[in-house]
Short mmCIF file of C-alpha atoms in Angstrom, two decimals:
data_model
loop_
_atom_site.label_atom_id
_atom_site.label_comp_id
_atom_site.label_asym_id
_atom_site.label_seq_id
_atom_site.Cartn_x
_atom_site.Cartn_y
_atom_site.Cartn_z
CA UNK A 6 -19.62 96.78 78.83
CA UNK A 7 -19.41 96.64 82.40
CA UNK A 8 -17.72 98.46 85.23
CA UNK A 9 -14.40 97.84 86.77
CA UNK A 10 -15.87 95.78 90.06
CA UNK A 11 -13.55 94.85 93.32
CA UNK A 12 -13.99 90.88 91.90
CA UNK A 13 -13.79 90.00 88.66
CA UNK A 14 -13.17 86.34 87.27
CA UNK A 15 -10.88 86.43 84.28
CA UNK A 16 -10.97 82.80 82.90
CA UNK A 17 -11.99 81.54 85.89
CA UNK A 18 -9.41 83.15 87.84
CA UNK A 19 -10.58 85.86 90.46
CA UNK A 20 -9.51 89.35 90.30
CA UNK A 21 -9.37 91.39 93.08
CA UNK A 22 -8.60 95.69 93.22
CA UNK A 23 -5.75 96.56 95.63
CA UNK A 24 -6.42 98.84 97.67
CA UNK A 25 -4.79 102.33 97.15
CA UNK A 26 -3.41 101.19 93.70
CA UNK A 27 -5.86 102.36 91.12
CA UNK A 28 -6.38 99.54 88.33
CA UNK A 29 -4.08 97.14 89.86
CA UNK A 30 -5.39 93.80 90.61
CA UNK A 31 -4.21 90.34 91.63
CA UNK A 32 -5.82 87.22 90.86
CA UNK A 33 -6.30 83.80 93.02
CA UNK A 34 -2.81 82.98 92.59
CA UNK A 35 -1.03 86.06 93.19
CA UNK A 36 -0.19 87.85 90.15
CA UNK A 37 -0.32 91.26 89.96
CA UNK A 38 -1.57 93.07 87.03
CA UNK A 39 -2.75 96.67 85.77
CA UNK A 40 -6.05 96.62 84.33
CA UNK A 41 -7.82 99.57 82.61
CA UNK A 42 -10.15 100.12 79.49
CA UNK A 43 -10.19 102.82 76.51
CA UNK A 44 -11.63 103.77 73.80
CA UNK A 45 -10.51 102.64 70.41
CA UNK A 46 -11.13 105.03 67.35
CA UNK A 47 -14.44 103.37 66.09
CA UNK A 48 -16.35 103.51 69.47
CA UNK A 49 -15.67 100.10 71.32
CA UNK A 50 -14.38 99.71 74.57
CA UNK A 51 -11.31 97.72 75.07
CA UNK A 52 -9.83 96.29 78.42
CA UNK A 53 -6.05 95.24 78.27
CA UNK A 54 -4.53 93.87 81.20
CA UNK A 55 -0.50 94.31 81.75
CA UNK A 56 2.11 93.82 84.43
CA UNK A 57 2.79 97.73 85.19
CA UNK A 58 0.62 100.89 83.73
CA UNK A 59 4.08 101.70 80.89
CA UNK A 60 3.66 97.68 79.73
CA UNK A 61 -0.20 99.02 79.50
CA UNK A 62 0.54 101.99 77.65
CA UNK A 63 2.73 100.12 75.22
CA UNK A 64 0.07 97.49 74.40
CA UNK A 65 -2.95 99.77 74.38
CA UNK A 66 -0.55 101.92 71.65
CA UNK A 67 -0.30 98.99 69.74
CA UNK A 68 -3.82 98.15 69.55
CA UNK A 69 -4.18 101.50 67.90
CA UNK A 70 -1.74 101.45 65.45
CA UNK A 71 -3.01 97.87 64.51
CA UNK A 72 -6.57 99.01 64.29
CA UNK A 73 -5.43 102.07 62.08
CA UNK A 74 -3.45 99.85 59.92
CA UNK A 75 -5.74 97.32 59.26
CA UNK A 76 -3.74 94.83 60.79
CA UNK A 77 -5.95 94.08 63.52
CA UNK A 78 -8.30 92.00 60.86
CA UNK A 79 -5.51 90.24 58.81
CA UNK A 80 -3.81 89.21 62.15
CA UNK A 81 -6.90 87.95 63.56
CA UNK A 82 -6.16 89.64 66.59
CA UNK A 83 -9.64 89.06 68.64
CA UNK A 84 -9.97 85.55 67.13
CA UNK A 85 -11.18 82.83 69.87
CA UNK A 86 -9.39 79.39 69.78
CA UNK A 87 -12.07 77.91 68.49
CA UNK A 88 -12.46 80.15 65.48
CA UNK A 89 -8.54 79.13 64.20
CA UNK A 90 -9.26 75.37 64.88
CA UNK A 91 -10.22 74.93 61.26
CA UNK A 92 -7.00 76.20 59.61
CA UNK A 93 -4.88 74.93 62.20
CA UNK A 94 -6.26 71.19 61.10
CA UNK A 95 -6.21 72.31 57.03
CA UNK A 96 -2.21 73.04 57.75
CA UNK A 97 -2.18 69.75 59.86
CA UNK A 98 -2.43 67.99 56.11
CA UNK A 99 0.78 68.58 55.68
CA UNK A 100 1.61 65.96 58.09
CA UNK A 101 1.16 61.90 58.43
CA UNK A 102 -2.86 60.85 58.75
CA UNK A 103 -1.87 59.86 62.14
CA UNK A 104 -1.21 63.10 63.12
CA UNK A 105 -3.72 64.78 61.96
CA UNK A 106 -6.70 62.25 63.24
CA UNK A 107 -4.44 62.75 66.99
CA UNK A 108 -4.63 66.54 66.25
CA UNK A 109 -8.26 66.84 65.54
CA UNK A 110 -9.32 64.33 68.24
CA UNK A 111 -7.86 66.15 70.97
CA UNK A 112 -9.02 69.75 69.57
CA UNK A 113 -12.87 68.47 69.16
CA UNK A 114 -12.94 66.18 72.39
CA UNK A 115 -10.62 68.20 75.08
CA UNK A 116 -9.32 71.64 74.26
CA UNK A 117 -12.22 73.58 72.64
CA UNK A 118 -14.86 72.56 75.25
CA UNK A 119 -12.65 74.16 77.74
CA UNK A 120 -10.77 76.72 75.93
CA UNK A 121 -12.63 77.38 72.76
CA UNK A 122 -14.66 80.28 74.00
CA UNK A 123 -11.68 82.05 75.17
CA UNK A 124 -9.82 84.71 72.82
CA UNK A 125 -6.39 83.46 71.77
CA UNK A 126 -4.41 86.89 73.28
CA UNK A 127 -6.09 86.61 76.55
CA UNK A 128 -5.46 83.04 77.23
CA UNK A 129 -2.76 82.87 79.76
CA UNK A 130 0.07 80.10 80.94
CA UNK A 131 -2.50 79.98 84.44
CA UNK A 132 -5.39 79.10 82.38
CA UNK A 133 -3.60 76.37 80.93
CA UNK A 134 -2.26 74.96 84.35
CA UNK A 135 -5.49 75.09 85.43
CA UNK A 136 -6.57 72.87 82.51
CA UNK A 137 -3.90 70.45 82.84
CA UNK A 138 -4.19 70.13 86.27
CA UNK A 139 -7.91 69.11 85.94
CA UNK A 140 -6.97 66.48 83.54
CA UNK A 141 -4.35 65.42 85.42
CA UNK A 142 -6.63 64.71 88.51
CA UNK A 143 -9.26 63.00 85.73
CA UNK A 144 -7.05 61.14 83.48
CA UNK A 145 -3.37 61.10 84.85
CA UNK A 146 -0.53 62.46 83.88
CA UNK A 147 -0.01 60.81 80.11
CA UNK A 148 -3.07 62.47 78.97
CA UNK A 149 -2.01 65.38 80.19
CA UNK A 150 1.00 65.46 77.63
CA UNK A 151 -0.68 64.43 74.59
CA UNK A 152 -3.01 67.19 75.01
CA UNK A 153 -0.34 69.35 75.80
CA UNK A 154 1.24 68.15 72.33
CA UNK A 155 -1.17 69.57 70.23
CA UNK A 156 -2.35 72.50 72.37
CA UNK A 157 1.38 73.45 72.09
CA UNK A 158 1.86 72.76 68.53
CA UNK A 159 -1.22 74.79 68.05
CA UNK A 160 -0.10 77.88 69.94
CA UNK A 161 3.42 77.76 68.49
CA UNK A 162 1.35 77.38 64.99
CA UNK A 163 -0.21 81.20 65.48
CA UNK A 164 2.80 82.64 66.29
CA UNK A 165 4.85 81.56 63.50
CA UNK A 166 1.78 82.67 61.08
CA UNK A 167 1.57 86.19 63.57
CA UNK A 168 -2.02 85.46 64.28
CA UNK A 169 -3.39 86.91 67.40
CA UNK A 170 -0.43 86.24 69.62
CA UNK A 171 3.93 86.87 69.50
CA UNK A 172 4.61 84.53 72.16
CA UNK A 173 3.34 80.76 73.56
CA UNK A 174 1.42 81.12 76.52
CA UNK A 175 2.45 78.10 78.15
CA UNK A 176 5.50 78.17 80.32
CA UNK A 177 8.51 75.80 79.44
CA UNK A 178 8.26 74.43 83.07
CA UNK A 179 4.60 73.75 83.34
CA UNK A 180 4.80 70.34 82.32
CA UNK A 181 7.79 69.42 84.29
CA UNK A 182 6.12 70.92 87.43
CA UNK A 183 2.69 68.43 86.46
CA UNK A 184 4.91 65.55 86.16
CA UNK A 185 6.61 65.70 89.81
CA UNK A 186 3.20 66.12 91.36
CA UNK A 187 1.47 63.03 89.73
CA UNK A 188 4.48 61.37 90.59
CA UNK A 189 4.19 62.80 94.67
CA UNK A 190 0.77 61.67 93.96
CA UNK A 191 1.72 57.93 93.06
CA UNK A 192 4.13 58.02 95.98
CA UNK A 193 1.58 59.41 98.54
CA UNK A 194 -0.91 56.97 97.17
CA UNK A 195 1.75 53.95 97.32
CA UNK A 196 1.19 53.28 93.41
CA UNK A 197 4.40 52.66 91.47
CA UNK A 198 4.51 54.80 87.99
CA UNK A 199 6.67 51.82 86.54
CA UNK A 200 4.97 49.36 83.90
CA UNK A 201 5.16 45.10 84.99
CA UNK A 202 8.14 43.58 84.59
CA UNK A 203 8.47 41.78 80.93
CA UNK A 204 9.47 38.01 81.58
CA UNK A 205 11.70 36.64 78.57
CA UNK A 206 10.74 33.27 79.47
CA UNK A 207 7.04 34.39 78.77
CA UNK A 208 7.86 35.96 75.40
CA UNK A 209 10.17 33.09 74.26
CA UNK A 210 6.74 30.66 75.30
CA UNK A 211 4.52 32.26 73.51
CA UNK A 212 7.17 32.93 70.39
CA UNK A 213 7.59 29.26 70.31
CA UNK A 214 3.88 28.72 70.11
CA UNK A 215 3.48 30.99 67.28
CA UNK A 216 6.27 28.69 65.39
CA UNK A 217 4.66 28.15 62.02
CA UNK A 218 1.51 30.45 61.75
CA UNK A 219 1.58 33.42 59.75
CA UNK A 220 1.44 35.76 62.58
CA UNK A 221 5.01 35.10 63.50
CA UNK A 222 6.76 37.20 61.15
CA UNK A 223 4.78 40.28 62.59
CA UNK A 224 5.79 39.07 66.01
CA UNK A 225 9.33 38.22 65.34
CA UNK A 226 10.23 41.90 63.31
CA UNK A 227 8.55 43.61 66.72
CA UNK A 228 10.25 41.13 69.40
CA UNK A 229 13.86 41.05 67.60
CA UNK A 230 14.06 44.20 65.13
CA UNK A 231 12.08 46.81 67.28
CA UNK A 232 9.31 47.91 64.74
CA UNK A 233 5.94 49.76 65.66
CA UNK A 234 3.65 47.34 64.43
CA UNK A 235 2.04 49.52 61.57
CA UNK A 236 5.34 49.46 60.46
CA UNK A 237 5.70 45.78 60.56
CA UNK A 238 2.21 45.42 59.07
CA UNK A 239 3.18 47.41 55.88
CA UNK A 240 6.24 45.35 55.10
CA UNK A 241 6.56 43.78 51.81
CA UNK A 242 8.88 40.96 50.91
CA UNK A 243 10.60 43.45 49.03
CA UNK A 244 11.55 45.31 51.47
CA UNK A 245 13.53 42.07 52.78
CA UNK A 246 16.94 41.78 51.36
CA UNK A 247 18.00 38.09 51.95
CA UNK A 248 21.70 38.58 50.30
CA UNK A 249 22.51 41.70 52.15
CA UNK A 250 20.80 40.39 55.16
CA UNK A 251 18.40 43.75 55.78
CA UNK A 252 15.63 44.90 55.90
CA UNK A 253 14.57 48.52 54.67
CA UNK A 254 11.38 50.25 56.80
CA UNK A 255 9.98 53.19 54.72
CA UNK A 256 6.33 52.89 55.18
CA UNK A 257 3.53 52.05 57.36
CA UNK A 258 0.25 51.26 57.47
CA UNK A 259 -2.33 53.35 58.73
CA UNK A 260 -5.90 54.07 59.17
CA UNK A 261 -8.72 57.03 59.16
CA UNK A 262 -11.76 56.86 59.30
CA UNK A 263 -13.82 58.28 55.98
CA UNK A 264 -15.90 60.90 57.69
CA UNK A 265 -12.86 62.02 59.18
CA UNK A 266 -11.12 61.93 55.88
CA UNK A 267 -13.50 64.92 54.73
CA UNK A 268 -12.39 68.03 53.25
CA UNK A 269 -8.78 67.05 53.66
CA UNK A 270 -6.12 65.72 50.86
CA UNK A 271 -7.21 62.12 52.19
CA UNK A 272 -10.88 62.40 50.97
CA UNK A 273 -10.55 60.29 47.54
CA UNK A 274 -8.84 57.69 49.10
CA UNK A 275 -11.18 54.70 48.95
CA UNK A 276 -11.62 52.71 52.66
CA UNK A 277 -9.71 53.07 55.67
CA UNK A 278 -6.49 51.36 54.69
CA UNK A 279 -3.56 53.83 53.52
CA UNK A 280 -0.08 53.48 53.35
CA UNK A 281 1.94 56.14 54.15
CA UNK A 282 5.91 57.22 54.64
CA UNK A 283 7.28 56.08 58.10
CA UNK A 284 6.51 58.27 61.48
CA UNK A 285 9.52 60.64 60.84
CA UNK A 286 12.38 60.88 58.81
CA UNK A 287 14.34 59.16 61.12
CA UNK A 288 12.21 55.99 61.51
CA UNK A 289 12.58 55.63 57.57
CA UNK A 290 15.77 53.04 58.20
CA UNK A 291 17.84 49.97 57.50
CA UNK A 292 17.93 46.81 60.33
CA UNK A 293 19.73 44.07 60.55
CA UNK A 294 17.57 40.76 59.00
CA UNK A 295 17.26 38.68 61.88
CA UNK A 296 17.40 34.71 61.99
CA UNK A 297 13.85 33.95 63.01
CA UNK A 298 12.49 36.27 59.74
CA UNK A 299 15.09 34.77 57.72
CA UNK A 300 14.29 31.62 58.54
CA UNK A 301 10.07 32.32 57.73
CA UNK A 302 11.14 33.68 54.46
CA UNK A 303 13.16 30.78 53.70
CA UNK A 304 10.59 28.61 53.85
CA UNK A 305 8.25 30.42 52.19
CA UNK A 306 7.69 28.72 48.57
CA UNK A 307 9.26 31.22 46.16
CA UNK A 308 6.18 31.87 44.40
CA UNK A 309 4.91 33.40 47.47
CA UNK A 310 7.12 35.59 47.74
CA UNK A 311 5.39 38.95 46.69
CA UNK A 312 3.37 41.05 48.59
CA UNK A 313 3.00 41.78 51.97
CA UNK A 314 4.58 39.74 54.26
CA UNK A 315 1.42 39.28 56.10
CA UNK A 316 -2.10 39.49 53.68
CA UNK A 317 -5.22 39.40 54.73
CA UNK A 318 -8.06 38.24 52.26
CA UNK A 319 -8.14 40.56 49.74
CA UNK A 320 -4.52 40.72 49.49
CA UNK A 321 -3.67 44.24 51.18
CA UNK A 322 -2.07 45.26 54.62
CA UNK A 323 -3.66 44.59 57.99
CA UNK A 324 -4.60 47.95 60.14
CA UNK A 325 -3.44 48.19 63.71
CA UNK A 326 -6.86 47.35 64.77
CA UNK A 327 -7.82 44.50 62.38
CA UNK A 328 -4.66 42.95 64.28
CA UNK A 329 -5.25 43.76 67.64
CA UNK A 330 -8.90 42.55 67.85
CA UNK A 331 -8.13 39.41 65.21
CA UNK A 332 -4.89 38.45 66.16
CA UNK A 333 -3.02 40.20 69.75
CA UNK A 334 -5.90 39.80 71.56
CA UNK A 335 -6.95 36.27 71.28
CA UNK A 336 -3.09 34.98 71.55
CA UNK A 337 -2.82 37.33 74.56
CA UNK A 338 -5.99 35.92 76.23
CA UNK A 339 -5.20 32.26 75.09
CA UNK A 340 -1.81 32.63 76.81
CA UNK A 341 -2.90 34.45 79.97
CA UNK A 342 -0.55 37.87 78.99
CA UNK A 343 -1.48 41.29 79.01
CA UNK A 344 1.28 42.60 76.63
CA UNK A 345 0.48 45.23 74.34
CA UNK A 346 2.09 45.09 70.62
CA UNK A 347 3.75 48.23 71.91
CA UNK A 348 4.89 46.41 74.94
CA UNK A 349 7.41 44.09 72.20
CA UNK A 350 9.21 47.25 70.43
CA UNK A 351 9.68 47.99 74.03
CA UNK A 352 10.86 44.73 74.77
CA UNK A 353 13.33 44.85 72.15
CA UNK A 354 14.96 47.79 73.54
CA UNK A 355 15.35 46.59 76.95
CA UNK A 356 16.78 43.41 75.87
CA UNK A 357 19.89 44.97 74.07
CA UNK A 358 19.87 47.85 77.30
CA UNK A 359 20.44 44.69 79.21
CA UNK A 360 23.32 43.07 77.18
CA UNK A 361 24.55 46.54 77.22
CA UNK A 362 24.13 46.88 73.23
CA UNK A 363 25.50 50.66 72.32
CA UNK A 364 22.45 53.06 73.00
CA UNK A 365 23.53 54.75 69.69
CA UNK A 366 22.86 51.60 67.15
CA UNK A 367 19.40 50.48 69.41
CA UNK A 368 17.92 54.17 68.67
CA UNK A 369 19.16 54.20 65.26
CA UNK A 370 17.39 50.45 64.61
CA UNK A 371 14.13 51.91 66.59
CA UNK A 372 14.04 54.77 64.30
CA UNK A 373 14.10 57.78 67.01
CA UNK A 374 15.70 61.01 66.12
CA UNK A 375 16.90 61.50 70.07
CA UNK A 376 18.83 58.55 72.02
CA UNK A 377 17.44 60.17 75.19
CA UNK A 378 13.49 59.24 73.44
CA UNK A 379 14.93 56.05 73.80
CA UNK A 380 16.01 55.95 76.80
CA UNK A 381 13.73 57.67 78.83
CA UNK A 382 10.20 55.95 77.42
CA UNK A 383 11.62 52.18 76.32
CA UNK A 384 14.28 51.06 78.61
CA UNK A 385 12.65 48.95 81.84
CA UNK A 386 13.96 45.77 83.29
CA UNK A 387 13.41 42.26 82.29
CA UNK A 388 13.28 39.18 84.24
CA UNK A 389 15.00 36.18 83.91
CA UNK A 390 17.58 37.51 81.14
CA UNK A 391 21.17 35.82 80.80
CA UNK A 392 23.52 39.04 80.11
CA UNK A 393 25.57 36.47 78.13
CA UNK A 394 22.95 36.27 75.65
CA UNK A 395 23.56 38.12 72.20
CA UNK A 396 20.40 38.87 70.30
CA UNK A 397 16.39 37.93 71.14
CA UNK A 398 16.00 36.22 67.63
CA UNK A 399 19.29 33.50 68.36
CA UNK A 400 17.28 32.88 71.95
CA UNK A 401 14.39 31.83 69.97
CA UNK A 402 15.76 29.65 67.69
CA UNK A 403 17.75 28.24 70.50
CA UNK A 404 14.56 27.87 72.35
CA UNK A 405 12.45 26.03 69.57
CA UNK A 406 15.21 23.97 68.87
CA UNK A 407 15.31 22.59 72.82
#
């Protein structure tokens, strides 16, 4: 153990004594606190730091009773974050594959190299500024908040299960505060924050050229019903009710990667493929049947009508990136576009925000739990659109028809 010393780096924050205030200290960023160490009952020396010396007395009486209870070991109270990764992931099962692989990825790759040493009570709302602000200077802003998406879910996780910590670190403004400087930082740096543009007349071209392949349908359910593409992918004909003129979304396709599939409820599934319920409860949902995917099914022989809606060779669903690299890419490249498959769901919502659609039945057909989720990441402005236009999937028809 080492003495009290005038600097002191906490988590790579500096310390420094006040003068004429025994054990009170500030750091780099001005906050105060009182810092002093005791004894504990079985010999070791212990070092709390508190905002005032009766927050300090509370806490270091605490510590004892814990210690004398036992409680200390069952709550894990000196764990390090990287100790409780493990069954933080194991609970993480309980979720879709998707979030678990996100989960796990951002754990392994971003938050335990930089805050896996660090014991889970100590870690403080600075350090985690201080992390976020580094990635935000690395890797912008939207990496900033999926990390912060699991490192929240994680600290939210202990408390609920009382292990090492009563209360999330993280203040509820930090990420606000992040996003208004990356977007001073766009401003100073004269870069706009919003995405191109889509051009209707672009998506209409390249619809049209797709008239007759058996990538449409996957197209056509993004551009006019506003599905994530694993959703799409996983759609069976079914799931397509020609009389009632819907279709129901329950399911999607996903993939994980075996190794990562390892100890977890996943690990007998054979290969990469897995179907799985929808996102959230919310995106499990009912849309309109639209003319373009009525028209495909139509004139599909009848025979053929089982199954996915789009197969590859051995019969099952297409992944996301079997798609992408097979399919998106090419057609994007061929056409000279750089539209993701995300970029059409998004499409789709901007469209009927354009024709001034209720916000209520687009965020219903999307599948998001919040109308403000859809407003705030879908809505952007398209070019060339006639307001007097009623739905994307009568445009194309219109269009091939011309």
């Amino acid at each position: 153990y080492k003495l009290l010393t005038k600097y002191e780096s906490i988590g790579g924050f500096i310390m420094q004594s006040i003068r004429g205030k025994k054990h009170y200290a500030k750091n780099n960023k001005g906050y105060v606190y009182y810092r002093k160490a005791f004894t504990m009952p079985d010999g070791k020396l212990v070092r709390l730091y508190a905002k005032s010396k009766a927050d300090w007395e509370v806490k270091k009486a605490k510590r004892i009773e814990e210690f004398e209870s036992g409680l200390d070991q069952m709550l894990n109270i000196n764990a390090k974050l990287k100790d409780l990764v493990t069954d933080f992931l194991k609970e993480s099962e309980n979720f879709a594959p998707n979030t678990f692989t996100r989960r796990e990825m951002h754990m392994r790759k971003n938050i335990v190299p930089v805050l896996g040493h660090m014991k889970v009570r100590e870690i403080r709302n600075a350090h985690v500024k201080k992390f976020y602000n580094d990635v935000l200077n690395n890797e912008g802003i939207n990496k900033v908040r999926e990390i912060h998406f699991v490192l929240n879910v994680f600290f939210k996780w202990a408390v609920e299960n009382e292990i090492a910590i009563d209360s999330n670190p993280i203040s509820e403004g930090l990420i606000k505060s992040l996003k208004q400087k990356a977007n001073r930082k766009e401003l100073e740096d004269g870069v706009g924050s919003k995405d191109e543009k889509i051009n209707i007349e672009e998506v209409l071209g390249f619809m049209t050229s797709l008239r007759g392949t058996k990538e449409e349908i996957i197209y056509s359910l993004q551009i006019h019903s506003g599905l994530r593409i694993s959703e799409a992918l996983a759609l069976t004909f079914e799931d397509i009710d020609m009389e009632n003129e819907t279709v129901s979304i329950n399911k999607q396709v996903i993939e994980m990667a075996v190794n990562k599939r390892k100890g977890t409820r996943w690990e007998s599934i054979k290969g990469m493929r897995m179907i799985t319920p929808t996102k959230t409860k919310n995106s499990n949902r009912i849309v309109p049947l639209q003319p373009t995917v009525a028209r495909i099914i139509s004139e599909t022989p009848e025979e053929e009508r089982t199954g996915y809606l789009f197969k590859t060779r051995d019969g099952f669903a297409c992944t996301r990136t079997n798609w992408y690299h097979r399919y998106h890419l090419p057609l994007m490249e061929k056409l000279g576009l750089k539209y993701k498959t995300h970029d059409l769901r998004k499409f789709f919502m901007s469209f009927h925000a354009s024709i001034n659609t209720p916000i209520q039945n687009v965020s219903k057909w999307m599948g998001h739990s919040k109308v403000s989720t859809t407003l705030d990441f879908y809505a952007k402005e398209i070019d060339g659109l006639d307001a007097n236009i009623h739905a994307i999937s009568e445009l194309t028809e219109k269009a091939h028809m011309d």
